[in-house]
Coordinates of N, CA and C in Angstrom, one line a residue:
M1 N 6.2 30.9 12.0 CA 7.2 30.1 12.7 C 6.5 29.4 14.0
G2 N 5.2 29.2 13.9 CA 4.5 28.6 15.1 C 4.9 27.2 15.4
L3 N 5.5 26.5 14.4 CA 5.9 25.2 14.6 C 7.1 25.0 15.6
F4 N 7.9 26.1 15.7 CA 9.1 26.0 16.5 C 8.9 26.7 17.9
R5 N 7.8 27.1 18.2 CA 7.6 27.8 19.5 C 7.6 26.7 20.6
R6 N 8.3 27.1 21.7 CA 8.4 26.2 22.8 C 7.1 26.4 23.7
K7 N 6.5 25.3 24.0 CA 5.3 25.4 24.9 C 5.8 25.6 26.3
Q8 N 5.1 26.5 27.0 CA 5.4 26.8 28.4 C 4.8 25.7 29.3
A9 N 5.6 25.2 30.2 CA 5.1 24.2 31.1 C 4.1 24.8 32.1
I10 N 3.1 24.2 32.4 CA 2.1 24.7 33.3 C 2.2 23.8 34.6
A11 N 2.5 24.4 35.7 CA 2.6 23.6 37.0 C 1.2 23.1 37.4
P12 N 1.1 21.9 37.8 CA -0.2 21.4 38.3 C -0.6 22.1 39.5
Q13 N -1.9 22.4 39.6 CA -2.4 23.2 40.7 C -2.8 22.2 41.9
E14 N -2.6 22.7 43.1 CA -2.9 21.9 44.3 C -4.4 21.8 44.4
R15 N -4.9 20.6 44.6 CA -6.3 20.4 44.7 C -6.9 20.8 46.0
R16 N -6.1 20.7 47.0 CA -6.5 21.0 48.4 C -6.6 22.5 48.6
A17 N -7.6 22.9 49.3 CA -7.8 24.3 49.6 C -7.2 24.7 51.0
T18 N -6.9 23.7 51.8 CA -6.3 23.9 53.1 C -5.0 23.1 53.3
A19 N -4.2 23.6 54.2 CA -2.9 22.9 54.5 C -3.2 21.6 55.2
R20 N -2.5 20.6 55.0 CA -2.6 19.3 55.7 C -1.3 19.1 56.5
Y21 N -1.4 18.4 57.6 CA -0.3 18.2 58.5 C -0.1 16.7 58.8
A22 N 1.2 16.3 58.8 CA 1.5 14.9 59.1 C 1.3 14.7 60.6
V23 N 0.6 13.6 60.9 CA 0.3 13.3 62.3 C 0.5 11.7 62.4
D24 N 0.5 11.3 63.6 CA 0.5 9.8 63.9 C -0.1 9.5 65.2
C25 N -1.4 9.2 65.1 CA -2.2 8.9 66.3 C -3.2 7.8 66.0
P26 N -3.6 7.1 67.1 CA -4.6 6.1 66.9 C -6.0 6.7 66.6
A27 N -6.8 6.0 65.7 CA -8.1 6.5 65.3 C -9.0 5.4 65.0
T28 N -10.3 5.6 65.1 CA -11.3 4.6 64.7 C -12.3 5.3 63.8
L29 N -12.7 4.6 62.8 CA -13.7 5.0 61.9 C -14.9 4.2 62.2
K30 N -16.0 4.8 62.8 CA -17.2 4.1 63.2 C -18.2 4.2 62.1
M31 N -18.7 3.0 61.6 CA -19.6 2.9 60.5 C -20.7 1.9 60.8
L32 N -21.8 2.0 60.0 CA -22.9 1.0 60.3 C -22.4 -0.4 60.0
G33 N -21.5 -0.6 59.1 CA -21.0 -1.9 58.7 C -19.9 -2.5 59.6
G34 N -19.5 -1.7 60.6 CA -18.5 -2.1 61.5 C -17.4 -1.1 61.6
D35 N -16.7 -1.1 62.7 CA -15.6 -0.1 62.9 C -14.3 -0.5 62.2
R36 N -13.5 0.5 61.9 CA -12.2 0.2 61.3 C -11.2 0.9 62.3
V37 N -10.3 0.2 62.8 CA -9.3 0.8 63.7 C -8.0 1.0 62.9
G38 N -7.3 2.1 63.1 CA -6.1 2.4 62.4 C -5.4 3.6 63.0
R39 N -4.6 4.3 62.2 CA -3.9 5.5 62.6 C -4.1 6.6 61.6
L40 N -4.2 7.8 62.1 CA -4.3 9.0 61.3 C -2.8 9.3 60.8
S41 N -2.6 9.5 59.5 CA -1.3 9.8 59.1 C -1.2 11.3 58.6
D42 N -2.3 11.9 58.2 CA -2.4 13.3 58.0 C -3.7 13.9 58.3
L43 N -3.8 15.2 58.6 CA -5.0 15.8 59.0 C -5.0 17.2 58.6
S44 N -6.2 17.7 58.2 CA -6.4 19.1 57.9 C -7.8 19.4 58.4
D45 N -8.2 20.7 58.3 CA -9.5 21.0 58.8 C -10.6 20.5 57.9
A46 N -10.3 20.1 56.7 CA -11.2 19.6 55.7 C -11.3 18.1 55.6
G47 N -10.2 17.3 56.0 CA -10.2 15.9 55.8 C -9.0 15.2 56.5
A48 N -8.9 13.9 56.3 CA -7.8 13.2 56.9 C -7.5 11.9 56.1
R49 N -6.4 11.3 56.4 CA -6.0 10.0 55.9 C -5.9 9.0 57.0
L50 N -6.6 7.9 56.9 CA -6.6 6.9 57.9 C -5.9 5.6 57.3
E51 N -4.8 5.2 58.0 CA -4.1 4.0 57.6 C -4.7 2.9 58.4
T52 N -5.3 1.9 57.6 CA -5.9 0.7 58.3 C -5.8 -0.5 57.4
S53 N -5.8 -1.7 58.0 CA -5.6 -2.9 57.2 C -6.8 -3.2 56.3
N54 N -8.0 -2.7 56.6 CA -9.1 -3.0 55.8 C -10.0 -1.8 55.5
P55 N -9.5 -0.9 54.7 CA -10.2 0.4 54.5 C -11.6 0.2 53.8
P56 N -12.5 1.0 54.2 CA -13.9 0.9 53.6 C -13.9 1.4 52.1
A57 N -14.9 1.1 51.4 CA -15.0 1.5 50.0 C -15.3 3.0 49.9
E58 N -15.0 3.6 48.8 CA -15.3 5.0 48.4 C -16.8 5.2 48.5
G59 N -17.2 6.3 49.1 CA -18.6 6.7 49.2 C -19.2 6.3 50.6
V60 N -18.6 5.5 51.4 CA -19.1 5.1 52.7 C -18.9 6.3 53.7
S61 N -19.9 6.5 54.5 CA -19.9 7.6 55.5 C -19.6 7.0 56.9
G62 N -19.0 7.8 57.8 CA -18.7 7.3 59.1 C -18.2 8.4 60.0
L63 N -18.1 8.1 61.3 CA -17.6 9.0 62.3 C -16.2 8.7 62.7
L64 N -15.3 9.6 62.4 CA -13.9 9.4 62.7 C -13.6 9.9 64.1
S65 N -13.0 9.1 64.9 CA -12.8 9.4 66.3 C -11.3 9.3 66.6
W66 N -10.7 10.3 67.2 CA -9.3 10.3 67.6 C -9.1 11.3 68.8
N67 N -8.3 10.9 69.7 CA -7.9 11.8 70.9 C -9.1 12.5 71.5
G68 N -10.2 11.9 71.6 CA -11.4 12.5 72.2 C -12.2 13.4 71.3
H69 N -11.8 13.4 70.0 CA -12.6 14.2 69.0 C -13.3 13.3 68.1
E70 N -14.5 13.7 67.6 CA -15.2 12.9 66.6 C -15.8 13.9 65.6
H71 N -15.6 13.5 64.3 CA -16.1 14.3 63.2 C -16.6 13.3 62.1
F72 N -17.8 13.7 61.6 CA -18.5 12.9 60.6 C -17.9 13.2 59.2
G73 N -17.7 12.2 58.4 CA -17.1 12.4 57.0 C -17.5 11.3 56.1
K74 N -16.9 11.4 54.9 CA -17.2 10.5 53.8 C -15.9 10.0 53.2
I75 N -15.8 8.8 52.8 CA -14.6 8.2 52.2 C -14.6 8.7 50.7
V76 N -13.5 9.4 50.3 CA -13.4 9.9 48.9 C -12.5 9.1 48.1
W77 N -11.6 8.4 48.7 CA -10.7 7.4 48.0 C -10.3 6.3 48.9
A78 N -9.9 5.2 48.4 CA -9.4 4.1 49.2 C -8.4 3.3 48.4
N79 N -7.4 2.7 49.0 CA -6.5 1.8 48.4 C -6.3 0.6 49.4
D80 N -5.3 -0.2 49.2 CA -5.2 -1.4 50.0 C -4.9 -1.2 51.5
K81 N -4.3 0.0 51.8 CA -3.9 0.1 53.2 C -4.3 1.5 53.8
S82 N -5.0 2.3 53.1 CA -5.5 3.6 53.7 C -6.7 4.1 52.9
C83 N -7.3 5.2 53.5 CA -8.4 5.8 52.8 C -8.4 7.3 53.2
G84 N -9.0 8.1 52.3 CA -9.1 9.5 52.5 C -10.5 9.9 52.9
I85 N -10.6 10.7 53.9 CA -11.9 11.1 54.4 C -12.1 12.6 54.3
I86 N -13.2 13.1 53.8 CA -13.5 14.5 53.7 C -14.6 14.7 54.8
F87 N -14.4 15.7 55.6 CA -15.3 16.0 56.7 C -16.5 16.8 56.2
E88 N -17.7 16.5 56.9 CA -18.9 17.2 56.5 C -18.8 18.6 56.9
R89 N -18.2 18.9 58.0 CA -18.0 20.3 58.5 C -16.5 20.5 58.8
P90 N -15.9 21.6 58.6 CA -14.5 21.8 58.9 C -14.2 21.6 60.4
V91 N -13.1 20.9 60.7 CA -12.6 20.7 62.0 C -12.0 22.0 62.5
P92 N -12.3 22.4 63.7 CA -11.7 23.7 64.2 C -10.2 23.6 64.2
M93 N -9.5 24.7 63.8 CA -8.1 24.7 63.7 C -7.4 24.3 65.0
H94 N -8.0 24.7 66.1 CA -7.3 24.4 67.4 C -7.3 22.9 67.6
V95 N -8.2 22.1 67.1 CA -8.2 20.6 67.2 C -7.1 20.1 66.3
V96 N -6.9 20.6 65.1 CA -5.9 20.2 64.2 C -4.5 20.5 64.9
E97 N -4.3 21.7 65.4 CA -3.1 22.0 66.0 C -2.8 21.2 67.3
E98 N -3.8 20.9 68.0 CA -3.7 20.0 69.2 C -3.2 18.6 68.8
T99 N -3.8 18.1 67.7 CA -3.4 16.8 67.2 C -2.0 16.8 66.7
V100 N -1.6 17.8 66.0 CA -0.2 17.9 65.5 C 0.8 18.0 66.6
E101 N 0.5 18.7 67.7 CA 1.4 18.9 68.8 C 1.6 17.5 69.6
Q102 N 0.6 16.6 69.5 CA 0.7 15.4 70.2 C 1.5 14.3 69.5
V103 N 2.0 14.6 68.3 CA 2.8 13.7 67.6 C 4.2 13.6 68.3
E104 N 4.5 12.3 68.6 CA 5.8 12.1 69.3 C 6.9 11.8 68.3
V105 N 7.9 12.6 68.4 CA 9.1 12.4 67.5 C 10.2 11.9 68.4
Q106 N 10.7 10.7 68.1 CA 11.7 10.1 68.9 C 13.1 10.7 68.5
T107 N 13.7 11.3 69.5 CA 15.1 11.8 69.2 C 16.1 11.1 70.1
G108 N 17.2 11.1 69.6 CA 18.3 10.4 70.4 C 19.6 11.2 70.3
P109 N 20.6 10.8 70.9 CA 21.9 11.5 70.8 C 22.4 11.4 69.3
V110 N 23.1 12.5 68.9 CA 23.6 12.6 67.6 C 24.7 11.6 67.4
A111 N 25.5 11.4 68.4 CA 26.6 10.4 68.3 C 26.8 9.8 69.7
N112 N 27.3 8.6 69.8 CA 27.7 8.0 71.0 C 29.1 8.5 71.4
F113 N 29.1 9.5 72.3 CA 30.4 10.2 72.6 C 31.4 9.2 73.2
G114 N 31.0 8.1 73.7 CA 32.0 7.1 74.3 C 32.8 6.5 73.2
K115 N 32.4 6.5 71.9 CA 33.1 5.8 70.9 C 33.9 6.8 70.0
I116 N 33.9 8.0 70.3 CA 34.7 9.0 69.6 C 36.1 9.0 70.1
P117 N 37.1 8.6 69.3 CA 38.5 8.6 69.8 C 39.0 10.1 70.0
L118 N 39.6 10.3 71.1 CA 40.1 11.6 71.4 C 41.6 11.7 71.1
G119 N 42.0 12.9 70.7 CA 43.4 13.1 70.4 C 43.9 12.6 69.1
Q120 N 43.1 12.2 68.2 CA 43.5 11.8 66.9 C 43.3 12.9 65.9
K121 N 44.2 12.9 64.9 CA 44.1 13.9 63.8 C 43.0 13.5 62.8
R122 N 42.4 14.5 62.2 CA 41.5 14.2 61.1 C 42.2 13.5 59.9
S123 N 41.5 12.8 59.1 CA 42.1 12.3 57.9 C 42.4 13.4 57.0
R124 N 43.3 13.1 56.1 CA 43.8 14.2 55.1 C 42.6 14.7 54.3
R125 N 41.7 13.8 53.8 CA 40.6 14.2 53.0 C 39.7 15.2 53.8
A126 N 39.4 14.9 55.0 CA 38.5 15.8 55.8 C 39.2 17.2 56.0
S127 N 40.5 17.2 56.1 CA 41.2 18.5 56.3 C 41.2 19.3 55.0
L128 N 41.3 18.6 53.9 CA 41.3 19.3 52.6 C 39.9 19.9 52.3
V129 N 38.9 19.2 52.6 CA 37.5 19.7 52.4 C 37.3 20.9 53.3
S130 N 37.7 20.9 54.5 CA 37.5 22.0 55.4 C 38.3 23.3 55.0
D131 N 39.5 23.1 54.3 CA 40.3 24.2 53.9 C 39.7 24.9 52.7
A132 N 38.8 24.2 51.9 CA 38.3 24.8 50.7 C 37.3 25.8 50.9

């Protein structure tokens, strides 16, 4: 009855050996052919993603500079608006953590309290949902 056996789905394995973190800070990739200015969008101790309008080709090496840090790496993939960089040596974890902490998240008020009418009853639908 081998024809009717259900195949078990195998989950794809994560290729990355280290965790990566979402960041948003200015960065420059310095290369012999010229610098590329952009923004880091993710970072780990092993590599980074640089968002730039003119990413370099795969295989190009350069010095990635951000927030006073510089690390040498190689482009492992590139598309129209970004590229992936693998570092020659791991970035110290305290540098990754420092960069993650500097990400500014804009927060605002949840609601404009001046526009909330006071003294009005909830709609019938809202009260039915809360009773359930």
